[in-house]
Amino acid sequence: MEEKKQTIKFYSHGACQEVTGSKHFLDVDGEIIQIDSGMFQGRRQESYEKNRDLSFSPADVKTIILTHGHFDHSGSLPIMVKNGFTGNIYSTPATRDITNIIMMDSAHIQSKDYEYLQKKKKKRPERNLTIYEPLYDTEDVLQTLQHFVGMNYHRPFFPITGAEAEFYDAGHILGSAMVHLKLQNGMQVGFTGDLGRNGLPILRDPEHLPDLDYLVMEGTYGNRLHDSMGIAELELAKIVNKAVSQHGKIIIPAFTIERTQELIYILHLLTKNKQIPKIPIFIDSPMAVNATSVFRVHPECFDKETYEDFLAHHEDPFGFDNIRYVNSVKESKEINMVSGPSIIISASGMAETGRILHHLKNNIEDHNTIIAVVGFMAAHTLGRRLVEKVKNIKIFGKEYKVNAEVKTLNAFSAHADYNEISEWVSKMNLDKLKKIFLVHGEKDALDSLQGKLLKLGVKEVEVVKCGEKYTL
Ligand SMILES: [Zn+2]
């Protein structure tokens, strides 16, 4: 591209000093590229309104580039399309497939919730219940899918006339990408999306971006450290062997995309290497079953180890003798009849809804049960209460004693911690880098990360404020 003078502004309308609703913008001479279009999550009324009443006009956005399929990055794409966005949505092919599952699931939940609340309102009109109209339905999701353009890693593309873009592997979830933009005036801008970690199962380690002038970076764990993945494998093996020796069950509440497949992958390896005995493993979630099929058709996203351990011998990393994928409710109920040790992986990840509740209810009072916590449990969820080791919990209105042992495995995180972020940044050309913009993190995490990056020698680090326009 021939160099030319351009006016460039960066701003965000989501994930500013919080971790949901990712929406970042680069205005290049009036042409707007949007990076991610995530849903806000949290307090119901507030996030519903923030998702419905966008603080910008989708019709003004020329192109969307999607870093990965997580709901807080992709969930509001149908709202964009419903409100006048007509451009392309660029993502890796795997991200497109994961986003399809995520958006369809959200449309389904929204319509179910709506029906439920309407019924409740009819029964008890005096309670003045708030009804949340669905923000989109499956028809809108289908419309949105028509806008996708799949781009593999390292295939340059042109989101607008004045910019060339390229995806780099972010090592966060299947298909996740960082975005590198080269503008016509020679300026180079990078977006990390969510930054993954070295050594995650299945995925390649995060790549490094070329020399940049500006970097927009996430800081979810800007003030936290994780254990390494190697420790997670050892701990998981220990838990399984303990449960086997006491003839107990292992219950794992897990997110259906990525975490579940990582668990399957590790359990497969541990079984193959005879570090754990062959016991029945149930994947009890229709969405997890669908997501696993997406993993199977995207081997281009796998790391070398997955290739060498499985693909090179024509083995399926997600299929082996003792694993069973459970779709129907009838089969799900039958799991309860299986005697002896077994592993049950089910959703929801924070144990708030879904089939996991039935498995917890059936096994939580048994002293031989082990509940393994492998994800972040938000405040006020059943998962969090289990982590906090409360003595009694309520499921479906009935009280149960928590006799089961609850084990938290800290290593299962898909986000880099502050040491990993600092190490990743330290490999950049800091002489050229003018500034880092921090997004996607609670205020404490970002403030703390800002200090660490400045100490590392980054010239300027800004914690981004929503709606504020920064001239580059
Ligand atoms: Zn993510």
CSV table of C-alpha atoms and ligand atoms in Angstrom, one decimal:
chain,number,residue,atom,x,y,z
A,1,MET,CA,0.0,0.0,0.0
A,2,GLU,CA,1.2,3.5,-0.8
A,3,GLU,CA,1.6,5.6,2.4
A,4,LYS,CA,-0.9,8.5,2.8
A,5,LYS,CA,-2.0,10.8,5.6
A,6,GLN,CA,-4.9,9.5,7.6
A,7,THR,CA,-6.9,10.6,10.6
A,8,ILE,CA,-7.2,7.7,13.0
A,9,LYS,CA,-9.3,7.4,16.2
A,10,PHE,CA,-9.7,4.6,18.7
A,11,TYR,CA,-12.6,4.2,21.1
A,12,SER,CA,-14.6,1.5,22.9
A,13,HIS,CA,-18.3,1.0,23.8
A,14,GLY,CA,-17.9,-2.1,26.0
A,15,ALA,CA,-15.4,-4.0,28.1
A,16,CYS,CA,-14.1,-0.7,29.5
A,17,GLN,CA,-13.1,-1.4,33.1
A,18,GLU,CA,-15.3,-4.5,33.0
A,19,VAL,CA,-15.0,-7.9,31.4
A,20,THR,CA,-18.2,-8.1,29.2
A,21,GLY,CA,-19.7,-6.4,26.2
A,22,SER,CA,-16.4,-6.1,24.1
A,23,LYS,CA,-16.9,-3.6,21.4
A,24,HIS,CA,-13.9,-1.6,20.1
A,25,PHE,CA,-13.6,0.7,17.2
A,26,LEU,CA,-11.0,2.1,14.9
A,27,ASP,CA,-12.2,5.1,12.8
A,28,VAL,CA,-9.9,5.5,9.8
A,29,ASP,CA,-10.8,8.7,7.9
A,30,GLY,CA,-14.5,8.1,8.7
A,31,GLU,CA,-14.6,4.4,7.8
A,32,ILE,CA,-15.2,2.4,11.0
A,33,ILE,CA,-13.9,-1.0,11.8
A,34,GLN,CA,-15.4,-2.7,14.8
A,35,ILE,CA,-13.5,-5.3,16.7
A,36,ASP,CA,-15.9,-7.8,18.5
A,37,SER,CA,-19.5,-7.3,19.4
A,38,GLY,CA,-20.1,-8.9,22.7
A,39,MET,CA,-23.0,-9.0,25.1
A,40,PHE,CA,-23.0,-7.3,28.4
A,41,GLN,CA,-23.6,-9.8,31.3
A,42,GLY,CA,-24.2,-9.2,35.0
A,43,ARG,CA,-27.2,-7.6,36.8
A,44,ARG,CA,-30.1,-8.5,34.6
A,45,GLN,CA,-32.0,-5.2,34.1
A,46,GLU,CA,-28.9,-3.1,33.6
A,47,SER,CA,-27.2,-5.5,31.2
A,48,TYR,CA,-30.4,-6.0,29.2
A,49,GLU,CA,-30.8,-2.3,28.7
A,50,LYS,CA,-27.1,-1.8,27.7
A,51,ASN,CA,-27.5,-4.6,25.2
A,52,ARG,CA,-30.7,-3.2,23.8
A,53,ASP,CA,-29.9,0.5,23.7
A,54,LEU,CA,-26.6,0.7,21.8
A,55,SER,CA,-24.6,3.8,22.3
A,56,PHE,CA,-23.6,4.0,18.6
A,57,SER,CA,-25.2,3.4,15.2
A,58,PRO,CA,-24.5,-0.1,13.7
A,59,ALA,CA,-25.3,1.4,10.3
A,60,ASP,CA,-22.2,3.5,10.6
A,61,VAL,CA,-19.9,0.5,11.1
A,62,LYS,CA,-18.3,-0.6,7.8
A,63,THR,CA,-16.8,-3.9,8.9
A,64,ILE,CA,-16.7,-6.1,12.0
A,65,ILE,CA,-13.6,-8.3,12.8
A,66,LEU,CA,-14.4,-11.0,15.4
A,67,THR,CA,-11.5,-12.2,17.6
A,68,HIS,CA,-13.3,-15.3,19.0
A,69,GLY,CA,-16.6,-17.0,19.7
A,70,HIS,CA,-17.1,-16.3,23.4
A,71,PHE,CA,-20.5,-14.7,24.2
A,72,ASP,CA,-19.0,-11.6,25.7
A,73,HIS,CA,-17.2,-11.0,22.3
A,74,SER,CA,-19.8,-12.3,19.8
A,75,GLY,CA,-23.2,-12.4,21.4
A,76,SER,CA,-24.6,-9.1,20.2
A,77,LEU,CA,-23.8,-9.6,16.5
A,78,PRO,CA,-27.5,-10.3,15.7
A,79,ILE,CA,-28.4,-7.0,17.4
A,80,MET,CA,-25.9,-5.2,15.1
A,81,VAL,CA,-27.5,-6.8,12.0
A,82,LYS,CA,-31.1,-6.1,13.2
A,83,ASN,CA,-30.1,-2.4,13.7
A,84,GLY,CA,-28.7,-1.7,10.3
A,85,PHE,CA,-25.2,-3.2,10.1
A,86,THR,CA,-24.7,-4.4,6.5
A,87,GLY,CA,-21.0,-5.2,6.2
A,88,ASN,CA,-18.8,-8.2,6.4
A,89,ILE,CA,-18.0,-10.0,9.7
A,90,TYR,CA,-14.5,-11.4,9.4
A,91,SER,CA,-13.4,-14.3,11.6
A,92,THR,CA,-11.5,-17.5,11.4
A,93,PRO,CA,-13.7,-20.5,10.2
A,94,ALA,CA,-13.6,-22.1,13.6
A,95,THR,CA,-14.8,-18.9,15.3
A,96,ARG,CA,-17.7,-18.7,12.8
A,97,ASP,CA,-18.8,-22.2,13.8
A,98,ILE,CA,-18.4,-21.6,17.5
A,99,THR,CA,-20.2,-18.3,17.2
A,100,ASN,CA,-23.1,-20.1,15.4
A,101,ILE,CA,-23.6,-22.4,18.4
A,102,ILE,CA,-23.3,-19.5,20.9
A,103,MET,CA,-25.8,-17.2,19.1
A,104,MET,CA,-28.3,-20.0,18.5
A,105,ASP,CA,-28.1,-21.0,22.2
A,106,SER,CA,-28.7,-17.4,23.3
A,107,ALA,CA,-31.7,-17.0,20.9
A,108,HIS,CA,-33.1,-20.2,22.4
A,109,ILE,CA,-32.6,-19.2,26.0
A,110,GLN,CA,-34.1,-15.7,25.4
A,111,SER,CA,-37.3,-17.1,23.9
A,112,LYS,CA,-37.6,-19.7,26.7
A,113,ASP,CA,-37.1,-17.0,29.4
A,114,TYR,CA,-39.7,-14.8,27.6
A,115,GLU,CA,-42.3,-17.6,27.6
A,116,TYR,CA,-41.7,-18.5,31.2
A,117,LEU,CA,-42.0,-14.9,32.4
A,118,GLN,CA,-45.2,-14.3,30.4
A,119,LYS,CA,-46.7,-17.4,32.0
A,120,LYS,CA,-45.7,-16.3,35.4
A,121,LYS,CA,-47.1,-12.8,34.9
A,122,LYS,CA,-50.4,-14.2,33.8
A,123,LYS,CA,-50.6,-16.3,37.0
A,124,ARG,CA,-49.5,-13.6,39.3
A,125,PRO,CA,-50.4,-10.2,37.7
A,126,GLU,CA,-50.2,-8.4,41.1
A,127,ARG,CA,-46.3,-9.0,41.2
A,128,ASN,CA,-45.7,-6.6,38.3
A,129,LEU,CA,-42.9,-8.7,36.8
A,130,THR,CA,-40.5,-7.2,34.2
A,131,ILE,CA,-40.8,-9.0,30.9
A,132,TYR,CA,-37.6,-9.1,28.9
A,133,GLU,CA,-38.5,-9.2,25.2
A,134,PRO,CA,-35.9,-11.3,23.3
A,135,LEU,CA,-33.2,-9.1,21.7
A,136,TYR,CA,-33.1,-11.6,18.8
A,137,ASP,CA,-34.4,-14.9,17.6
A,138,THR,CA,-33.0,-17.8,15.5
A,139,GLU,CA,-34.1,-16.0,12.3
A,140,ASP,CA,-31.9,-13.0,13.2
A,141,VAL,CA,-29.0,-15.5,13.9
A,142,LEU,CA,-29.4,-17.0,10.4
A,143,GLN,CA,-29.4,-13.5,8.9
A,144,THR,CA,-26.2,-12.7,10.9
A,145,LEU,CA,-24.5,-15.9,9.7
A,146,GLN,CA,-24.9,-14.6,6.1
A,147,HIS,CA,-22.5,-11.8,6.9
A,148,PHE,CA,-19.5,-14.0,7.9
A,149,VAL,CA,-16.4,-14.2,5.8
A,150,GLY,CA,-14.0,-16.9,7.1
A,151,MET,CA,-10.3,-16.0,7.1
A,152,ASN,CA,-7.6,-18.4,8.3
A,153,TYR,CA,-4.6,-17.2,10.3
A,154,HIS,CA,-2.1,-15.4,8.2
A,155,ARG,CA,-4.3,-14.8,5.2
A,156,PRO,CA,-4.2,-11.0,4.8
A,157,PHE,CA,-7.5,-9.3,4.0
A,158,PHE,CA,-8.8,-5.7,3.6
A,159,PRO,CA,-11.6,-4.8,6.0
A,160,ILE,CA,-11.8,-1.2,4.6
A,161,THR,CA,-10.0,0.5,1.7
A,162,GLY,CA,-7.3,2.0,3.9
A,163,ALA,CA,-6.3,-1.0,6.0
A,164,GLU,CA,-4.9,-4.5,5.7
A,165,ALA,CA,-5.6,-7.0,8.4
A,166,GLU,CA,-4.2,-10.4,9.5
A,167,PHE,CA,-5.2,-12.9,12.1
A,168,TYR,CA,-2.6,-14.3,14.6
A,169,ASP,CA,-3.3,-17.2,16.9
A,170,ALA,CA,-4.3,-16.0,20.4
A,171,GLY,CA,-4.2,-19.4,22.0
A,172,HIS,CA,-7.3,-18.7,24.0
A,173,ILE,CA,-10.1,-21.0,22.7
A,174,LEU,CA,-10.5,-22.8,19.4
A,175,GLY,CA,-10.2,-20.4,16.5
A,176,SER,CA,-9.3,-17.4,18.7
A,177,ALA,CA,-7.3,-14.7,17.0
A,178,MET,CA,-5.5,-11.5,17.6
A,179,VAL,CA,-5.8,-8.8,14.9
A,180,HIS,CA,-3.0,-7.0,13.3
A,181,LEU,CA,-3.9,-3.9,11.2
A,182,LYS,CA,-1.6,-2.1,8.9
A,183,LEU,CA,-3.0,1.3,7.8
A,184,GLN,CA,-2.1,3.2,4.6
A,185,ASN,CA,-0.1,5.8,6.5
A,186,GLY,CA,2.2,3.0,7.7
A,187,MET,CA,0.8,2.8,11.3
A,188,GLN,CA,0.4,-0.6,12.8
A,189,VAL,CA,-2.3,-1.4,15.4
A,190,GLY,CA,-2.8,-4.7,17.2
A,191,PHE,CA,-5.8,-6.1,19.2
A,192,THR,CA,-5.2,-9.0,21.5
A,193,GLY,CA,-8.9,-10.0,21.8
A,194,ASP,CA,-8.6,-12.4,24.8
A,195,LEU,CA,-4.9,-13.5,25.2
A,196,GLY,CA,-4.4,-17.2,25.9
A,197,ARG,CA,-1.6,-19.0,27.7
A,198,ASN,CA,1.3,-21.2,26.8
A,199,GLY,CA,0.7,-25.0,27.3
A,200,LEU,CA,-3.1,-25.1,27.0
A,201,PRO,CA,-4.3,-28.5,25.8
A,202,ILE,CA,-5.3,-28.7,22.1
A,203,LEU,CA,-4.4,-25.1,21.2
A,204,ARG,CA,-1.2,-23.6,20.0
A,205,ASP,CA,0.6,-21.1,22.2
A,206,PRO,CA,-0.2,-17.4,21.6
A,207,GLU,CA,1.8,-16.0,18.7
A,208,HIS,CA,3.6,-12.7,18.8
A,209,LEU,CA,2.4,-9.7,16.8
A,210,PRO,CA,4.7,-7.8,14.5
A,211,ASP,CA,6.1,-4.4,15.6
A,212,LEU,CA,3.3,-2.1,16.6
A,213,ASP,CA,2.6,1.6,17.1
A,214,TYR,CA,-0.4,0.9,19.3
A,215,LEU,CA,-1.8,-2.2,21.1
A,216,VAL,CA,-5.3,-2.7,22.5
A,217,MET,CA,-4.9,-5.3,25.2
A,218,GLU,CA,-7.1,-7.3,27.6
A,219,GLY,CA,-6.3,-7.5,31.3
A,220,THR,CA,-8.8,-9.9,32.8
A,221,TYR,CA,-6.2,-11.3,35.2
A,222,GLY,CA,-4.0,-8.2,35.4
A,223,ASN,CA,-3.6,-8.8,39.1
A,224,ARG,CA,-3.7,-12.6,39.4
A,225,LEU,CA,-1.4,-15.6,38.9
A,226,HIS,CA,-2.4,-19.1,37.8
A,227,ASP,CA,-0.8,-22.6,38.3
A,228,SER,CA,0.7,-24.1,35.2
A,229,MET,CA,-1.3,-26.5,33.0
A,230,GLY,CA,1.1,-29.3,33.9
A,231,ILE,CA,0.0,-29.0,37.5
A,232,ALA,CA,-3.7,-29.3,36.4
A,233,GLU,CA,-3.0,-32.6,34.7
A,234,LEU,CA,-1.3,-34.1,37.8
A,235,GLU,CA,-4.0,-32.8,40.1
A,236,LEU,CA,-6.8,-34.2,37.9
A,237,ALA,CA,-5.1,-37.6,37.9
A,238,LYS,CA,-4.8,-37.4,41.7
A,239,ILE,CA,-8.5,-36.6,42.1
A,240,VAL,CA,-9.6,-39.4,39.7
A,241,ASN,CA,-7.4,-42.0,41.4
A,242,LYS,CA,-8.8,-40.9,44.8
A,243,ALA,CA,-12.4,-41.2,43.6
A,244,VAL,CA,-11.6,-44.7,42.2
A,245,SER,CA,-10.1,-45.9,45.4
A,246,GLN,CA,-13.2,-44.8,47.4
A,247,HIS,CA,-15.7,-45.9,44.7
A,248,GLY,CA,-17.0,-42.4,44.4
A,249,LYS,CA,-18.1,-40.2,41.5
A,250,ILE,CA,-16.4,-37.1,40.2
A,251,ILE,CA,-18.7,-34.3,39.2
A,252,ILE,CA,-17.3,-31.5,37.1
A,253,PRO,CA,-19.4,-28.4,36.2
A,254,ALA,CA,-17.8,-27.1,33.0
A,255,PHE,CA,-18.4,-24.6,30.2
A,256,THR,CA,-19.4,-26.5,27.1
A,257,ILE,CA,-17.0,-24.8,24.7
A,258,GLU,CA,-13.2,-25.3,25.2
A,259,ARG,CA,-13.1,-26.3,28.9
A,260,THR,CA,-15.1,-29.5,28.3
A,261,GLN,CA,-12.9,-30.4,25.3
A,262,GLU,CA,-9.8,-29.7,27.3
A,263,LEU,CA,-11.0,-32.0,30.0
A,264,ILE,CA,-11.8,-34.7,27.5
A,265,TYR,CA,-8.4,-34.3,25.9
A,266,ILE,CA,-6.5,-34.5,29.2
A,267,LEU,CA,-8.6,-37.5,30.5
A,268,HIS,CA,-7.9,-39.2,27.2
A,269,LEU,CA,-4.2,-38.7,27.5
A,270,LEU,CA,-4.2,-39.7,31.2
A,271,THR,CA,-6.0,-42.9,30.3
A,272,LYS,CA,-3.8,-43.6,27.4
A,273,ASN,CA,-0.7,-43.2,29.5
A,274,LYS,CA,-2.2,-45.4,32.2
A,275,GLN,CA,-2.1,-42.6,34.8
A,276,ILE,CA,-5.7,-43.2,35.6
A,277,PRO,CA,-7.8,-46.4,35.2
A,278,LYS,CA,-10.5,-46.8,32.5
A,279,ILE,CA,-13.7,-45.6,34.2
A,280,PRO,CA,-16.9,-44.4,32.5
A,281,ILE,CA,-16.8,-40.7,31.5
A,282,PHE,CA,-20.1,-39.0,30.7
A,283,ILE,CA,-20.3,-35.7,28.7
A,284,ASP,CA,-23.8,-34.8,29.7
A,285,SER,CA,-24.7,-31.6,27.7
A,286,PRO,CA,-26.2,-31.4,24.2
A,287,MET,CA,-24.4,-28.1,23.6
A,288,ALA,CA,-21.0,-29.7,24.6
A,289,VAL,CA,-21.7,-32.5,22.2
A,290,ASN,CA,-22.3,-30.0,19.4
A,291,ALA,CA,-19.2,-28.0,20.3
A,292,THR,CA,-17.1,-31.1,20.3
A,293,SER,CA,-18.1,-31.7,16.7
A,294,VAL,CA,-16.9,-28.3,15.8
A,295,PHE,CA,-13.5,-29.1,17.4
A,296,ARG,CA,-13.4,-32.3,15.3
A,297,VAL,CA,-13.7,-30.5,12.0
A,298,HIS,CA,-11.1,-27.8,12.8
A,299,PRO,CA,-7.8,-29.7,13.2
A,300,GLU,CA,-6.1,-26.7,11.5
A,301,CYS,CA,-6.4,-25.1,15.0
A,302,PHE,CA,-4.6,-27.9,16.9
A,303,ASP,CA,-1.1,-27.7,18.3
A,304,LYS,CA,1.8,-30.0,17.4
A,305,GLU,CA,1.2,-32.2,20.5
A,306,THR,CA,-2.4,-33.0,19.6
A,307,TYR,CA,-1.2,-33.9,16.1
A,308,GLU,CA,1.5,-36.1,17.3
A,309,ASP,CA,-0.5,-37.8,20.1
A,310,PHE,CA,-3.6,-38.4,18.2
A,311,LEU,CA,-4.0,-37.3,14.5
A,312,ALA,CA,-0.8,-38.8,13.3
A,313,HIS,CA,-2.1,-42.3,14.4
A,314,HIS,CA,-5.6,-41.6,13.1
A,315,GLU,CA,-7.0,-41.3,16.6
A,316,ASP,CA,-9.8,-39.0,17.6
A,317,PRO,CA,-8.7,-36.9,20.6
A,318,PHE,CA,-12.3,-36.6,21.7
A,319,GLY,CA,-13.4,-40.2,21.3
A,320,PHE,CA,-12.2,-43.3,23.1
A,321,ASP,CA,-13.6,-46.5,24.6
A,322,ASN,CA,-14.9,-45.3,27.9
A,323,ILE,CA,-16.3,-41.9,27.0
A,324,ARG,CA,-20.0,-41.4,26.3
A,325,TYR,CA,-21.7,-38.3,24.9
A,326,VAL,CA,-25.1,-37.9,26.3
A,327,ASN,CA,-27.8,-36.1,24.4
A,328,SER,CA,-31.3,-37.2,25.6
A,329,VAL,CA,-32.8,-36.5,29.0
A,330,LYS,CA,-33.6,-40.2,29.3
A,331,GLU,CA,-29.9,-41.1,28.9
A,332,SER,CA,-28.9,-38.3,31.3
A,333,LYS,CA,-31.2,-39.8,34.0
A,334,GLU,CA,-29.7,-43.3,33.4
A,335,ILE,CA,-26.2,-42.0,34.4
A,336,ASN,CA,-27.6,-42.0,38.0
A,337,MET,CA,-28.0,-45.8,37.8
A,338,VAL,CA,-24.4,-46.4,37.0
A,339,SER,CA,-22.7,-47.8,40.1
A,340,GLY,CA,-19.0,-47.5,40.9
A,341,PRO,CA,-16.6,-44.7,40.1
A,342,SER,CA,-17.3,-42.5,37.1
A,343,ILE,CA,-16.7,-39.0,35.8
A,344,ILE,CA,-19.6,-36.7,34.9
A,345,ILE,CA,-18.9,-33.5,33.1
A,346,SER,CA,-22.0,-31.3,32.7
A,347,ALA,CA,-23.2,-27.7,32.3
A,348,SER,CA,-23.8,-25.0,33.3
A,349,GLY,CA,-20.2,-24.1,34.2
A,350,MET,CA,-21.2,-22.1,37.3
A,351,ALA,CA,-23.7,-24.7,38.3
A,352,GLU,CA,-26.6,-22.3,38.1
A,353,THR,CA,-28.8,-24.1,35.7
A,354,GLY,CA,-28.8,-27.2,33.5
A,355,ARG,CA,-28.2,-30.9,34.0
A,356,ILE,CA,-25.3,-30.5,36.4
A,357,LEU,CA,-27.9,-29.6,39.1
A,358,HIS,CA,-29.4,-33.1,38.9
A,359,HIS,CA,-26.0,-34.8,39.2
A,360,LEU,CA,-25.1,-32.5,42.2
A,361,LYS,CA,-28.4,-33.2,43.9
A,362,ASN,CA,-28.0,-37.0,43.5
A,363,ASN,CA,-24.4,-37.2,44.7
A,364,ILE,CA,-23.5,-34.2,46.9
A,365,GLU,CA,-24.5,-35.9,50.2
A,366,ASP,CA,-22.2,-38.9,49.4
A,367,HIS,CA,-18.9,-38.6,51.3
A,368,ASN,CA,-17.2,-40.4,48.5
A,369,THR,CA,-18.1,-37.9,45.8
A,370,ILE,CA,-15.5,-35.3,44.6
A,371,ILE,CA,-16.7,-32.1,42.9
A,372,ALA,CA,-13.9,-30.7,40.8
A,373,VAL,CA,-14.1,-26.9,40.1
A,374,VAL,CA,-12.2,-26.0,36.9
A,375,GLY,CA,-13.5,-22.5,36.1
A,376,PHE,CA,-14.1,-19.1,37.5
A,377,MET,CA,-17.2,-19.0,39.6
A,378,ALA,CA,-18.9,-15.6,39.8
A,379,ALA,CA,-20.3,-14.2,43.0
A,380,HIS,CA,-23.8,-15.3,44.0
A,381,THR,CA,-23.7,-18.6,42.0
A,382,LEU,CA,-24.0,-22.1,43.3
A,383,GLY,CA,-20.6,-22.9,42.0
A,384,ARG,CA,-19.1,-20.0,44.1
A,385,ARG,CA,-20.9,-21.3,47.3
A,386,LEU,CA,-19.3,-24.7,46.7
A,387,VAL,CA,-15.9,-23.1,46.3
A,388,GLU,CA,-16.5,-21.3,49.5
A,389,LYS,CA,-17.2,-24.7,51.1
A,390,VAL,CA,-20.6,-23.9,52.6
A,391,LYS,CA,-22.2,-26.8,54.6
A,392,ASN,CA,-25.6,-26.8,53.1
A,393,ILE,CA,-26.9,-25.8,49.7
A,394,LYS,CA,-30.4,-25.5,48.0
A,395,ILE,CA,-31.1,-27.2,44.7
A,396,PHE,CA,-34.6,-26.9,43.2
A,397,GLY,CA,-35.9,-25.5,46.5
A,398,LYS,CA,-34.6,-28.5,48.6
A,399,GLU,CA,-31.8,-28.3,51.1
A,400,TYR,CA,-28.8,-30.7,50.8
A,401,LYS,CA,-25.8,-31.3,53.0
A,402,VAL,CA,-22.5,-30.9,51.2
A,403,ASN,CA,-20.7,-34.1,52.2
A,404,ALA,CA,-18.8,-34.3,49.0
A,405,GLU,CA,-15.2,-33.0,48.8
A,406,VAL,CA,-14.9,-29.9,46.7
A,407,LYS,CA,-11.5,-29.5,44.9
A,408,THR,CA,-10.6,-26.3,43.0
A,409,LEU,CA,-8.1,-26.6,40.2
A,410,ASN,CA,-6.7,-23.1,39.6
A,411,ALA,CA,-4.7,-24.0,36.5
A,412,PHE,CA,-7.7,-24.2,34.2
A,413,SER,CA,-7.7,-20.7,32.8
A,414,ALA,CA,-7.9,-19.6,29.2
A,415,HIS,CA,-6.6,-16.1,30.0
A,416,ALA,CA,-3.0,-15.1,30.5
A,417,ASP,CA,-2.1,-14.0,34.1
A,418,TYR,CA,0.0,-10.9,34.8
A,419,ASN,CA,3.3,-12.7,34.5
A,420,GLU,CA,2.3,-14.3,31.2
A,421,ILE,CA,1.0,-10.9,29.9
A,422,SER,CA,4.2,-9.2,30.9
A,423,GLU,CA,6.4,-11.8,29.3
A,424,TRP,CA,4.3,-11.6,26.1
A,425,VAL,CA,4.6,-7.8,26.0
A,426,SER,CA,8.3,-7.9,26.8
A,427,LYS,CA,9.0,-9.6,23.5
A,428,MET,CA,7.6,-6.6,21.6
A,429,ASN,CA,9.6,-3.8,20.1
A,430,LEU,CA,9.0,-1.4,23.0
A,431,ASP,CA,11.0,1.4,21.2
A,432,LYS,CA,8.5,1.5,18.4
A,433,LEU,CA,5.4,0.9,20.6
A,434,LYS,CA,3.9,4.3,21.5
A,435,LYS,CA,1.1,3.2,23.8
A,436,ILE,CA,-1.0,0.3,25.1
A,437,PHE,CA,-4.7,0.7,25.7
A,438,LEU,CA,-6.1,-1.6,28.4
A,439,VAL,CA,-9.6,-3.0,28.1
A,440,HIS,CA,-11.5,-6.1,29.3
A,441,GLY,CA,-10.7,-6.2,33.0
A,442,GLU,CA,-12.1,-5.0,36.3
A,443,LYS,CA,-10.7,-1.6,37.3
A,444,ASP,CA,-8.4,-3.1,40.0
A,445,ALA,CA,-6.9,-5.6,37.5
A,446,LEU,CA,-6.2,-2.9,34.9
A,447,ASP,CA,-4.7,-0.4,37.3
A,448,SER,CA,-2.4,-3.0,38.6
A,449,LEU,CA,-1.4,-4.2,35.1
A,450,GLN,CA,-0.8,-0.6,34.1
A,451,GLY,CA,1.8,-0.3,36.8
A,452,LYS,CA,3.5,-3.5,35.7
A,453,LEU,CA,3.6,-2.6,32.1
A,454,LEU,CA,5.1,0.9,32.8
A,455,LYS,CA,7.8,-0.8,34.9
A,456,LEU,CA,8.5,-3.1,32.0
A,457,GLY,CA,9.4,0.0,29.9
A,458,VAL,CA,6.2,0.6,27.9
A,459,LYS,CA,6.1,4.4,27.3
A,460,GLU,CA,2.4,5.0,27.9
A,461,VAL,CA,-0.4,2.8,29.2
A,462,GLU,CA,-4.0,4.0,29.2
A,463,VAL,CA,-7.0,2.4,31.0
A,464,VAL,CA,-9.7,3.0,28.4
A,465,LYS,CA,-12.9,4.9,29.3
A,466,CYS,CA,-16.1,4.0,27.5
A,467,GLY,CA,-17.0,6.4,24.7
A,468,GLU,CA,-13.8,8.5,25.0
A,469,LYS,CA,-12.1,9.0,21.6
A,470,TYR,CA,-8.3,8.7,21.5
A,471,THR,CA,-6.5,10.1,18.5
A,472,LEU,CA,-3.7,7.9,17.3
B,1,ZN,ZN,-12.8,-15.2,25.6
